[in-house]
């Protein structure tokens, strides 16, 4: 019991210090995205292409290594040395120096090498979820001033330029230019998980015929997509549709969304 | 000591700041890391009985996903599971269970599942038709490597597959051959059933 007041003080200080340190992880910045309709490159069967998206709030930036570290500290079952293999393959978070630490230079980089299950769990821990493909595509159609810039060849070429760069080397930090909604880094930094990644097979209707193997090769079905000029978005779909929920890759991260019921804090 | 206190503060603080834990990784005693029963999945069967997915551990099982108003593929999935069972002798067959989980969270309530079970004369002693919520349908499909999406008319496009789980819930084999038996898959079922008997 001796010296308990002093210990108490240190305790408080430590708590306060950590509380301040972890503020960014807790108070993630979500920006409101109004409802709207747009033409998706991914047709839903033989119906018109207009896809409606309900109002939502989206994380303005991808989830960072520092934010993911705060998450696994609170939910150690998602540490790379504790997660069941069912939910994350062996390369999960392998770029971290240890299971519960990151290098200083990684703090503001987007977290990559995370599985779909881990991304879902992170979003659930802040009362959010992964965006659906259509939600992601809708917000990612914007440039700095227009909500749908996809018809502009200059915009398309800028995005394609990113895909042409070789991957490898260090990831940049989050904080690119905001688009018309105030959302950053949808293009040019990492690819992102979506909630319905396992809905993105291309074949229009396979209920009663066809080779089931076609499901696995989106290249084979790519010609049935509606906007063949939008290669950048098609590549995302091709990549996502080839993944399993426990897979990780070195350039695949995520962000979360919430229903836009109230102003996010 | 100071270091210790700081650590404690860190843990405490994270504990306070942390939101409710995501209900994904179920607590599990000695369950293999790659067992599908790691998924904390609430199910409701054709009799309206609630059960935890992990309670199905302990018996080899065929698992698949379907929906009851499905016009073409799903009747074929049931037929194919039956053909597979018919390849087994009676002693083996009684040890094999079957679980079919619906994609259709809107229409497939227990009554709809029950109606299908009766229409197809399904033995619900060994076979279970079940539903869960939409988020868990997505997770189960992700674990089983099943792709699906709902069409505007309410039907679903989906992978049609039979998956064999061993007693611990590890995927032992899968087959997308529908409408006839897949000899390699039947062999795998026999092997897993024989394996279970030796333990």
XYZ file of C-alpha atoms in Angstrom:
464
model
C 0.000 0.000 0.000
C 3.037 2.179 0.540
C 3.312 4.945 -2.039
C -0.055 4.238 -3.531
C -0.792 7.908 -4.113
C 2.298 8.266 -6.263
C 1.476 5.148 -8.186
C -1.995 6.414 -8.672
C -0.654 9.631 -10.126
C 1.563 7.828 -12.590
C -1.324 5.657 -13.516
C -3.474 8.615 -14.301
C -0.716 10.244 -16.267
C -0.141 7.097 -18.263
C -3.825 6.742 -18.941
C -4.179 10.306 -20.029
C -1.096 10.106 -22.187
C -2.298 6.987 -23.960
C -5.769 8.438 -24.325
C -4.347 11.421 -26.127
C -2.062 9.263 -28.225
C -4.886 7.073 -29.383
C -7.297 9.854 -30.201
C -6.766 9.712 -33.958
C -7.600 6.029 -34.001
C -10.786 6.518 -32.060
C -12.080 9.671 -33.643
C -11.703 8.591 -37.236
C -12.802 11.184 -39.706
C -15.971 10.148 -41.510
C -17.398 12.468 -44.141
C -20.984 12.496 -45.331
C -21.738 11.300 -48.817
C -25.247 12.135 -50.058
C -27.479 9.551 -51.718
C -27.433 9.364 -55.481
C -27.701 7.203 -58.582
C -24.960 6.439 -61.052
C -24.010 4.105 -63.848
C -21.960 1.266 -62.439
C -19.517 -0.602 -64.640
C -20.808 -3.756 -63.004
C -24.229 -4.655 -64.325
C -26.738 -6.301 -62.032
C -28.175 -8.824 -64.452
C -30.129 -7.426 -67.356
C -31.604 -4.473 -65.546
C -30.778 -0.842 -66.329
C -27.398 0.279 -65.141
C -28.590 2.981 -62.818
C -27.527 1.969 -59.364
C -28.878 3.830 -56.350
C -26.633 4.413 -53.387
C -28.105 5.450 -50.044
C -26.568 8.297 -48.074
C -23.587 7.178 -46.045
C -20.599 8.406 -44.118
C -17.221 7.207 -45.371
C -13.817 7.296 -43.726
C -12.021 10.154 -45.429
C -8.795 8.135 -45.552
C -7.806 4.471 -45.601
C -7.166 2.835 -42.226
C -3.519 3.284 -41.205
C -1.054 0.932 -39.536
C -1.286 3.028 -36.351
C -5.068 2.704 -36.301
C -4.879 -1.011 -36.952
C -2.318 -1.406 -34.172
C -4.724 0.295 -31.744
C -7.413 -2.126 -32.896
C -5.388 -5.277 -32.319
C -4.243 -3.956 -28.946
C -7.888 -3.847 -27.896
C -8.763 -7.067 -29.750
C -5.703 -9.309 -29.425
C -7.547 -12.173 -31.106
C -6.689 -10.321 -34.328
C -2.918 -10.251 -33.685
C -1.010 -12.100 -36.388
C 0.216 -14.622 -33.806
C -3.280 -15.313 -32.474
C -5.729 -15.050 -35.351
C -7.205 -18.384 -36.495
C -5.898 -19.316 -39.931
C -9.498 -19.449 -41.138
C -9.642 -15.634 -40.964
C -6.168 -14.630 -42.130
C -3.434 -16.385 -44.095
C 0.156 -16.669 -42.908
C 1.339 -13.375 -44.502
C -1.197 -11.338 -42.492
C 0.545 -8.187 -41.154
C 3.928 -9.770 -41.866
C 5.406 -6.329 -42.657
C 5.140 -5.294 -39.010
C 8.355 -5.763 -37.003
C 6.498 -7.722 -34.322
C 2.940 -8.891 -33.737
C 2.105 -5.807 -31.703
C 4.320 -3.012 -32.958
C 4.989 -0.975 -36.063
C 7.931 1.115 -37.220
C 7.564 4.851 -36.803
C 7.584 5.279 -40.568
C 4.585 2.944 -40.907
C 2.240 4.882 -38.656
C 0.584 6.976 -41.347
C 0.877 4.471 -44.136
C -2.315 2.644 -45.041
C -2.429 -0.802 -43.453
C -2.053 -3.562 -46.043
C -1.739 -7.334 -45.804
C -5.041 -7.467 -43.968
C -7.683 -10.072 -44.716
C -11.312 -9.297 -45.458
C -12.299 -10.784 -42.101
C -9.822 -8.593 -40.233
C -10.987 -5.515 -42.141
C -14.611 -6.339 -41.305
C -13.749 -6.794 -37.636
C -11.931 -3.464 -37.544
C -14.936 -1.675 -39.040
C -17.332 -3.433 -36.666
C -15.212 -2.241 -33.748
C -16.067 1.344 -34.685
C -19.734 0.627 -35.450
C -19.062 0.620 -39.164
C -18.702 -1.863 -41.999
C -16.836 -2.190 -45.257
C -18.405 -0.311 -48.174
C -20.163 -2.341 -50.828
C -18.595 -2.330 -54.278
C -21.261 0.073 -55.544
C -20.706 2.447 -52.625
C -16.971 2.449 -53.218
C -17.346 2.889 -56.974
C -19.839 5.736 -56.488
C -17.532 7.765 -54.256
C -14.453 6.878 -56.312
C -16.078 8.282 -59.471
C -15.421 11.813 -58.222
C -12.473 14.050 -58.914
C -11.629 17.224 -57.006
C -14.632 19.157 -58.282
C -17.071 16.752 -59.969
C -18.997 13.889 -58.390
C -18.719 11.871 -61.571
C -15.582 12.596 -63.553
C -15.357 9.232 -65.236
C -16.142 10.457 -68.719
C -13.100 12.733 -68.660
C -10.178 11.005 -70.458
C -7.642 13.072 -68.525
C -9.017 11.770 -65.221
C -8.959 8.200 -66.452
C -5.407 8.516 -67.676
C -4.240 9.921 -64.391
C -5.613 6.901 -62.560
C -4.252 4.482 -65.111
C -0.860 6.111 -64.691
C -0.834 4.891 -61.116
C -1.488 1.308 -62.148
C 1.337 1.523 -64.660
C 3.849 2.378 -61.986
C 5.549 -0.697 -60.649
C 4.540 -1.610 -57.159
C 7.244 -2.260 -54.644
C 9.154 0.164 -52.544
C 7.550 1.958 -49.676
C 3.907 2.929 -49.633
C 3.207 6.636 -49.449
C 1.393 8.073 -46.446
C -2.324 8.795 -46.402
C -3.475 12.332 -47.044
C -3.740 12.758 -50.812
C -5.961 15.410 -52.340
C -9.631 15.312 -51.335
C -12.251 14.539 -53.956
C -15.551 16.406 -54.295
C -16.941 14.586 -51.253
C -13.882 15.271 -49.121
C -12.668 11.659 -49.398
C -8.959 11.004 -50.029
C -6.733 8.294 -51.441
C -9.393 6.277 -53.268
C -6.983 6.128 -56.180
C -3.240 6.213 -56.262
C -2.335 4.635 -52.929
C -3.742 1.157 -52.285
C -6.549 -1.095 -53.460
C -9.376 -1.592 -50.980
C -11.522 -4.426 -49.720
C -15.277 -4.151 -50.206
C -17.991 -5.882 -48.213
C -19.331 -7.867 -51.169
C -15.992 -8.842 -52.739
C -17.394 -12.335 -53.222
C -20.300 -10.996 -55.284
C -18.092 -9.575 -58.023
C -18.049 -12.420 -60.490
C -18.868 -11.217 -63.938
C -21.045 -13.785 -65.671
C -24.454 -12.193 -66.119
C -26.612 -15.172 -65.274
C -25.377 -18.651 -64.510
C -28.423 -20.027 -62.800
C -29.183 -22.740 -65.264
C -26.348 -23.145 -67.681
C -22.752 -22.565 -68.379
C -19.428 -23.765 -67.197
C -19.097 -23.096 -63.476
C -15.381 -22.490 -64.036
C -16.306 -19.267 -65.793
C -17.049 -17.897 -62.352
C -13.412 -18.021 -61.531
C -12.139 -16.184 -64.572
C -13.402 -12.694 -64.716
C -11.336 -12.163 -67.860
C -13.678 -14.537 -69.602
C -16.649 -12.470 -68.592
C -15.103 -9.057 -68.865
C -16.639 -8.358 -72.246
C -20.091 -8.363 -70.708
C -19.138 -5.383 -68.595
C -20.654 -2.152 -69.629
C -17.835 0.336 -69.716
C -14.818 -1.225 -71.298
C -12.858 2.008 -71.359
C -12.778 2.221 -67.609
C -9.900 -0.210 -67.253
C -8.795 1.093 -63.901
C -12.060 0.173 -62.239
C -12.282 -3.104 -64.117
C -8.878 -4.087 -62.787
C -10.112 -3.543 -59.255
C -13.077 -5.811 -59.856
C -10.882 -8.451 -61.459
C -8.511 -8.388 -58.496
C -11.220 -8.431 -55.823
C -13.131 -11.238 -57.504
C -10.045 -13.438 -57.451
C -9.553 -13.212 -53.684
C -10.648 -15.352 -50.771
C -11.667 -13.815 -47.460
C -8.484 -14.867 -45.658
C -6.156 -13.613 -48.413
C -3.862 -10.627 -47.982
C -1.790 -8.692 -50.503
C 0.903 -6.059 -50.185
C -1.186 -3.311 -51.757
C -4.683 -4.102 -50.498
C -6.038 -2.075 -47.574
C -9.503 -0.846 -46.647
C -11.680 1.911 -45.239
C -15.061 1.750 -43.503
C -18.494 3.318 -43.933
C -21.455 3.988 -41.669
C -25.058 4.733 -42.451
C -25.491 8.505 -42.610
C -28.118 8.728 -39.905
C -26.391 11.395 -37.907
C -23.485 13.688 -38.331
C -20.398 11.616 -37.638
C -17.997 12.751 -35.019
C 7.585 -0.337 -11.831
C 6.797 2.833 -13.661
C 7.022 0.929 -16.865
C 4.606 -1.585 -15.466
C 2.117 1.065 -14.452
C 2.303 2.666 -17.854
C 1.554 -0.643 -19.459
C -1.363 -1.186 -17.179
C -2.626 2.256 -18.004
C -2.293 1.511 -21.678
C -4.288 -1.667 -21.384
C -6.914 -0.112 -19.196
C -7.253 2.850 -21.448
C -7.538 0.797 -24.576
C -10.080 -1.314 -22.777
C -12.178 1.720 -21.991
C -11.852 3.248 -25.403
C -12.466 0.000 -27.171
C -15.877 -0.599 -28.598
C -17.687 -3.903 -28.207
C -15.589 -6.720 -29.562
C -16.558 -7.831 -33.026
C -18.324 -11.145 -32.757
C -16.176 -13.043 -35.157
C -13.555 -15.183 -33.516
C -15.431 -17.544 -31.269
C -13.728 -18.782 -28.155
C -12.633 -22.270 -28.927
C -11.041 -25.059 -26.987
C -8.593 -26.950 -29.110
C -10.449 -26.118 -32.292
C -8.095 -26.147 -35.292
C -7.292 -22.660 -36.602
C -8.613 -23.561 -40.026
C -11.891 -25.038 -38.755
C -14.984 -23.343 -40.166
C -16.418 -23.572 -36.644
C -14.122 -20.685 -35.696
C -16.867 -18.539 -37.198
C -19.299 -17.343 -34.551
C -22.389 -18.019 -36.618
C -25.929 -18.112 -35.179
C -28.263 -20.385 -37.126
C -32.015 -20.945 -37.070
C -33.185 -24.302 -38.426
C -36.337 -25.413 -40.240
C -38.084 -26.000 -36.901
C -37.227 -22.525 -35.639
C -34.603 -23.907 -33.289
C -31.619 -21.619 -32.668
C -28.170 -23.165 -32.662
C -24.548 -22.126 -32.759
C -22.554 -23.225 -35.792
C -19.791 -24.558 -33.526
C -22.261 -26.917 -31.840
C -22.176 -28.950 -35.067
C -18.566 -29.929 -34.378
C -17.982 -33.616 -33.797
C -19.453 -35.206 -36.903
C -18.436 -35.244 -40.588
C -20.791 -33.072 -42.574
C -21.630 -31.904 -46.062
C -22.246 -28.166 -46.145
C -23.613 -26.020 -48.952
C -25.490 -22.764 -49.518
C -28.751 -22.428 -51.420
C -32.134 -20.679 -51.302
C -35.496 -22.344 -51.237
C -37.218 -20.516 -54.105
C -34.299 -21.311 -56.406
C -35.641 -22.669 -59.680
C -32.738 -24.618 -61.170
C -29.498 -25.127 -59.339
C -30.638 -25.630 -55.758
C -32.900 -28.625 -56.406
C -29.888 -30.019 -58.222
C -27.660 -29.404 -55.183
C -30.092 -31.435 -53.034
C -30.213 -34.166 -55.690
C -26.436 -34.282 -55.894
C -26.017 -34.518 -52.122
C -28.499 -37.423 -52.158
C -26.681 -39.179 -55.000
C -23.467 -38.836 -53.017
C -25.124 -40.368 -49.964
C -26.485 -43.241 -52.018
C -22.935 -44.248 -52.890
C -22.333 -44.963 -49.198
C -23.424 -48.057 -47.354
C -26.014 -47.651 -44.630
C -23.514 -47.801 -41.760
C -21.530 -44.936 -43.283
C -24.554 -42.918 -44.311
C -25.984 -42.614 -40.819
C -22.750 -41.006 -39.639
C -22.872 -38.239 -42.236
C -24.798 -35.027 -41.557
C -25.820 -32.347 -44.058
C -26.192 -28.596 -43.492
C -27.709 -26.259 -46.076
C -27.642 -22.534 -45.277
C -29.829 -20.102 -47.203
C -28.623 -16.975 -49.019
C -32.142 -15.580 -48.891
C -32.524 -13.754 -45.583
C -35.774 -12.110 -46.683
C -37.827 -15.087 -47.761
C -36.262 -18.127 -46.124
C -37.722 -18.094 -42.637
C -38.091 -21.402 -40.759
C -41.562 -21.922 -42.294
C -40.180 -21.669 -45.829
C -37.341 -24.029 -44.962
C -39.783 -26.456 -43.372
C -41.997 -26.368 -46.436
C -39.040 -27.199 -48.656
C -37.962 -30.028 -46.351
C -41.433 -31.529 -46.567
C -41.751 -31.031 -50.300
C -38.390 -32.690 -50.930
C -38.981 -35.333 -48.191
C -35.749 -34.378 -46.472
C -34.791 -36.376 -43.376
C -34.313 -33.564 -40.882
C -32.782 -36.012 -38.430
C -29.549 -35.881 -40.424
C -30.149 -32.904 -42.690
C -30.511 -29.347 -41.435
C -31.855 -26.422 -43.451
C -30.894 -23.172 -41.789
C -30.884 -19.413 -42.076
C -28.840 -16.590 -40.567
C -28.640 -12.800 -41.031
C -27.269 -11.084 -44.136
C -23.893 -10.153 -42.616
C -23.290 -13.727 -41.546
C -24.383 -15.089 -44.928
C -21.573 -12.982 -46.443
C -19.050 -14.267 -43.883
C -20.026 -17.915 -44.243
C -19.821 -17.639 -48.034
C -16.389 -16.028 -47.698
C -15.186 -18.916 -45.551
C -16.565 -21.518 -47.902
C -15.280 -19.806 -51.052
C -18.813 -19.345 -52.356
C -19.561 -16.350 -54.570
C -23.108 -15.012 -54.760
C -25.122 -11.931 -55.478
C -28.797 -11.127 -55.447
C -30.387 -10.112 -58.730
C -33.017 -7.440 -59.036
C -35.756 -10.059 -59.422
C -34.867 -11.551 -56.024
C -33.088 -14.620 -57.387
C -29.425 -15.251 -56.651
C -26.437 -16.045 -58.808
C -24.213 -18.307 -56.775
C -21.528 -20.938 -56.813
C -23.085 -24.389 -56.548
C -20.834 -26.582 -54.503
C -20.837 -29.426 -52.004
C -18.179 -29.083 -49.317
C -17.083 -31.921 -47.067
C -16.128 -31.009 -43.496
C -14.369 -33.422 -41.203
C -15.575 -33.762 -37.624
C -13.435 -30.800 -36.563
C -14.835 -28.564 -39.293
C -11.852 -28.556 -41.622
C -12.623 -28.552 -45.334
C -11.664 -32.017 -46.561
C -12.993 -31.817 -50.129
C -15.247 -29.794 -52.389
C -17.053 -30.527 -55.612
C -18.805 -28.317 -58.122
C -19.954 -31.318 -60.146
C -23.746 -31.108 -60.084
C -26.382 -33.535 -61.348
C -24.176 -36.620 -61.064
C -21.802 -38.025 -58.495
C -18.182 -36.935 -58.412
C -16.148 -40.126 -57.735
C -13.226 -38.251 -56.184
C -15.594 -36.470 -53.816
C -17.382 -39.708 -52.857
C -13.982 -41.249 -52.092
C -13.159 -38.301 -49.856
C -16.462 -38.723 -47.994
C -15.736 -42.412 -47.429
C -12.240 -41.607 -46.234
C -13.392 -38.959 -43.746
C -16.145 -41.214 -42.405
C -13.680 -44.092 -41.977
C -11.207 -41.735 -40.346
C -13.794 -40.553 -37.840
C -14.481 -44.149 -36.838
C -10.899 -44.808 -35.833
C -10.731 -41.990 -33.290
